[in-house]
GROMACS .gro file of N, CA and C in nm:
model
  207
    1MET      N    1  -1.292   6.069   2.227
    1MET     CA    2  -1.206   5.967   2.197
    1MET      C    3  -1.251   5.839   2.267
    2ALA      N    4  -1.249   5.730   2.193
    2ALA     CA    5  -1.291   5.605   2.251
    2ALA      C    6  -1.174   5.516   2.287
    3TYR      N    7  -1.192   5.443   2.384
    3TYR     CA    8  -1.074   5.343   2.430
    3TYR      C    9  -1.129   5.212   2.418
    4THR      N   10  -1.034   5.117   2.394
    4THR     CA   11  -1.078   4.972   2.390
    4THR      C   12  -0.977   4.891   2.472
    5THR      N   13  -1.011   4.788   2.520
    5THR     CA   14  -0.937   4.702   2.598
    5THR      C   15  -0.929   4.568   2.522
    6ASP      N   16  -0.805   4.524   2.491
    6ASP     CA   17  -0.800   4.394   2.412
    6ASP      C   18  -0.777   4.285   2.517
    7THR      N   19  -0.881   4.203   2.531
    7THR     CA   20  -0.881   4.091   2.617
    7THR      C   21  -0.871   3.961   2.551
    8ARG      N   22  -0.852   3.960   2.417
    8ARG     CA   23  -0.852   3.832   2.344
    8ARG      C   24  -0.733   3.755   2.381
    9ALA      N   25  -0.616   3.805   2.413
    9ALA     CA   26  -0.491   3.738   2.444
    9ALA      C   27  -0.522   3.657   2.578
   10THR      N   28  -0.579   3.719   2.684
   10THR     CA   29  -0.603   3.662   2.804
   10THR      C   30  -0.712   3.548   2.779
   11GLY      N   31  -0.818   3.575   2.709
   11GLY     CA   32  -0.915   3.476   2.686
   11GLY      C   33  -0.866   3.358   2.592
   12PHE      N   34  -0.779   3.379   2.520
   12PHE     CA   35  -0.722   3.269   2.426
   12PHE      C   36  -0.630   3.193   2.514
   13GLY      N   37  -0.561   3.246   2.607
   13GLY     CA   38  -0.459   3.184   2.681
   13GLY      C   39  -0.538   3.097   2.785
   14GLN      N   40  -0.647   3.145   2.838
   14GLN     CA   41  -0.733   3.075   2.921
   14GLN      C   42  -0.793   2.963   2.862
   15ARG      N   43  -0.845   2.964   2.738
   15ARG     CA   44  -0.895   2.848   2.665
   15ARG      C   45  -0.793   2.747   2.635
   16ILE      N   46  -0.677   2.786   2.605
   16ILE     CA   47  -0.560   2.680   2.593
   16ILE      C   48  -0.547   2.614   2.720
   17ALA      N   49  -0.535   2.685   2.841
   17ALA     CA   50  -0.517   2.628   2.967
   17ALA      C   51  -0.628   2.533   2.994
   18GLU      N   52  -0.753   2.574   2.963
   18GLU     CA   53  -0.867   2.480   3.000
   18GLU      C   54  -0.855   2.351   2.905
   19PHE      N   55  -0.822   2.381   2.782
   19PHE     CA   56  -0.817   2.257   2.695
   19PHE      C   57  -0.696   2.169   2.741
   20ARG      N   58  -0.590   2.223   2.790
   20ARG     CA   59  -0.483   2.128   2.837
   20ARG      C   60  -0.525   2.057   2.964
   21ALA      N   61  -0.601   2.127   3.047
   21ALA     CA   62  -0.655   2.056   3.169
   21ALA      C   63  -0.746   1.953   3.136
   22SER      N   64  -0.827   1.981   3.039
   22SER     CA   65  -0.947   1.883   2.993
   22SER      C   66  -0.869   1.753   2.933
   23LEU      N   67  -0.762   1.795   2.844
   23LEU     CA   68  -0.691   1.680   2.791
   23LEU      C   69  -0.632   1.593   2.883
   24ALA      N   70  -0.561   1.652   2.989
   24ALA     CA   71  -0.493   1.589   3.093
   24ALA      C   72  -0.592   1.502   3.168
   25ASP      N   73  -0.709   1.553   3.194
   25ASP     CA   74  -0.819   1.480   3.275
   25ASP      C   75  -0.867   1.358   3.196
   26ARG      N   76  -0.883   1.386   3.053
   26ARG     CA   77  -0.934   1.270   2.981
   26ARG      C   78  -0.817   1.157   2.968
   27ILE      N   79  -0.695   1.201   2.963
   27ILE     CA   80  -0.592   1.089   2.951
   27ILE      C   81  -0.579   1.016   3.082
   28ALA      N   82  -0.595   1.091   3.210
   28ALA     CA   83  -0.595   1.025   3.327
   28ALA      C   84  -0.704   0.922   3.354
   29ARG      N   85  -0.825   0.971   3.308
   29ARG     CA   86  -0.953   0.884   3.315
   29ARG      C   87  -0.922   0.764   3.228
   30GLN      N   88  -0.876   0.781   3.103
   30GLN     CA   89  -0.849   0.665   3.016
   30GLN      C   90  -0.752   0.574   3.077
   31LYS      N   91  -0.644   0.617   3.148
   31LYS     CA   92  -0.549   0.533   3.207
   31LYS      C   93  -0.609   0.444   3.309
   32ILE      N   94  -0.703   0.511   3.396
   32ILE     CA   95  -0.768   0.442   3.507
   32ILE      C   96  -0.859   0.340   3.433
   33TYR      N   97  -0.940   0.366   3.339
   33TYR     CA   98  -1.020   0.280   3.262
   33TYR      C   99  -0.944   0.160   3.223
   34ARG      N  100  -0.833   0.182   3.145
   34ARG     CA  101  -0.753   0.066   3.089
   34ARG      C  102  -0.691  -0.028   3.198
   35SER      N  103  -0.646   0.038   3.296
   35SER     CA  104  -0.581  -0.048   3.413
   35SER      C  105  -0.686  -0.125   3.487
   36THR      N  106  -0.803  -0.062   3.508
   36THR     CA  107  -0.914  -0.144   3.584
   36THR      C  108  -0.966  -0.256   3.489
   37TYR      N  109  -0.988  -0.223   3.356
   37TYR     CA  110  -1.032  -0.321   3.262
   37TYR      C  111  -0.939  -0.436   3.256
   38ASN      N  112  -0.811  -0.405   3.236
   38ASN     CA  113  -0.705  -0.508   3.211
   38ASN      C  114  -0.690  -0.592   3.343
   39GLU      N  115  -0.694  -0.535   3.459
   39GLU     CA  116  -0.682  -0.609   3.581
   39GLU      C  117  -0.789  -0.710   3.599
   40LEU      N  118  -0.920  -0.649   3.572
   40LEU     CA  119  -1.038  -0.754   3.593
   40LEU      C  120  -1.039  -0.861   3.475
   41GLN      N  121  -0.994  -0.828   3.362
   41GLN     CA  122  -0.996  -0.927   3.257
   41GLN      C  123  -0.882  -1.037   3.287
   42SER      N  124  -0.792  -1.001   3.352
   42SER     CA  125  -0.682  -1.094   3.382
   42SER      C  126  -0.723  -1.196   3.493
   43LEU      N  127  -0.831  -1.158   3.557
   43LEU     CA  128  -0.874  -1.261   3.674
   43LEU      C  129  -0.944  -1.369   3.608
   44THR      N  130  -0.931  -1.478   3.672
   44THR     CA  131  -1.008  -1.602   3.639
   44THR      C  132  -1.159  -1.597   3.667
   45ASP      N  133  -1.232  -1.683   3.612
   45ASP     CA  134  -1.380  -1.676   3.628
   45ASP      C  135  -1.414  -1.704   3.785
   46ARG      N  136  -1.328  -1.790   3.844
   46ARG     CA  137  -1.348  -1.826   3.976
   46ARG      C  138  -1.327  -1.693   4.061
   47ASP      N  139  -1.210  -1.624   4.030
   47ASP     CA  140  -1.186  -1.504   4.108
   47ASP      C  141  -1.292  -1.404   4.093
   48LEU      N  142  -1.338  -1.384   3.967
   48LEU     CA  143  -1.449  -1.284   3.954
   48LEU      C  144  -1.568  -1.336   4.024
   49ALA      N  145  -1.603  -1.457   4.026
   49ALA     CA  146  -1.724  -1.514   4.095
   49ALA      C  147  -1.709  -1.481   4.244
   50ASP      N  148  -1.585  -1.492   4.300
   50ASP     CA  149  -1.565  -1.463   4.440
   50ASP      C  150  -1.585  -1.318   4.473
   51LEU      N  151  -1.563  -1.228   4.372
   51LEU     CA  152  -1.584  -1.086   4.378
   51LEU      C  153  -1.734  -1.051   4.355
   52GLY      N  154  -1.812  -1.145   4.295
   52GLY     CA  155  -1.947  -1.116   4.264
   52GLY      C  156  -1.954  -1.030   4.132
   53ILE      N  157  -1.860  -1.058   4.038
   53ILE     CA  158  -1.856  -0.977   3.915
   53ILE      C  159  -1.865  -1.086   3.802
   54SER      N  160  -1.943  -1.044   3.708
   54SER     CA  161  -1.950  -1.132   3.578
   54SER      C  162  -1.874  -1.063   3.480
   55ARG      N  163  -1.822  -1.160   3.380
   55ARG     CA  164  -1.740  -1.099   3.268
   55ARG      C  165  -1.809  -0.988   3.205
   56SER      N  166  -1.942  -0.996   3.188
   56SER     CA  167  -1.997  -0.892   3.109
   56SER      C  168  -2.016  -0.754   3.184
   57ALA      N  169  -1.992  -0.759   3.311
   57ALA     CA  170  -1.989  -0.631   3.391
   57ALA      C  171  -1.851  -0.568   3.401
   58ILE      N  172  -1.752  -0.613   3.343
   58ILE     CA  173  -1.613  -0.563   3.358
   58ILE      C  174  -1.614  -0.420   3.298
   59LYS      N  175  -1.667  -0.406   3.175
   59LYS     CA  176  -1.656  -0.277   3.106
   59LYS      C  177  -1.732  -0.167   3.188
   60GLY      N  178  -1.846  -0.203   3.235
   60GLY     CA  179  -1.923  -0.100   3.309
   60GLY      C  180  -1.853  -0.077   3.443
   61ILE      N  181  -1.784  -0.162   3.510
   61ILE     CA  182  -1.711  -0.130   3.630
   61ILE      C  183  -1.588  -0.041   3.597
   62ALA      N  184  -1.525  -0.070   3.482
   62ALA     CA  185  -1.412   0.008   3.443
   62ALA      C  186  -1.453   0.149   3.414
   63ILE      N  187  -1.570   0.167   3.347
   63ILE     CA  188  -1.615   0.298   3.330
   63ILE      C  189  -1.652   0.370   3.449
   64GLU      N  190  -1.717   0.311   3.542
   64GLU     CA  191  -1.754   0.374   3.680
   64GLU      C  192  -1.619   0.405   3.755
   65ALA      N  193  -1.524   0.337   3.745
   65ALA     CA  194  -1.398   0.358   3.815
   65ALA      C  195  -1.327   0.486   3.747
   66ALA      N  196  -1.338   0.492   3.617
   66ALA     CA  197  -1.285   0.604   3.555
   66ALA      C  198  -1.357   0.739   3.584
   67GLN      N  199  -1.489   0.727   3.594
   67GLN     CA  200  -1.579   0.849   3.619
   67GLN      C  201  -1.561   0.882   3.765
   68ALA      N  202  -1.534   0.805   3.847
   68ALA     CA  203  -1.529   0.834   3.994
   68ALA      C  204  -1.400   0.914   4.022
   69ARG      N  205  -1.315   0.920   3.927
   69ARG     CA  206  -1.190   0.993   3.948
   69ARG      C  207  -1.216   1.143   3.988
   0.00000   0.00000   0.00000
């Protein structure tokens, strides 16, 4: 007589949990990106120059901020 163990339910539940965690992480990173980008965009050219940032570097800085999370 052969016995089997059904582990699909546990594996499926784990995949859903991983998907939800991944989705939450992506949402959090997007929120950090948007807030960083918007804050830097709202600064004047003079303020950006004082910080040593050019307008063309804002997107890259926002991406770095989101990835550092």
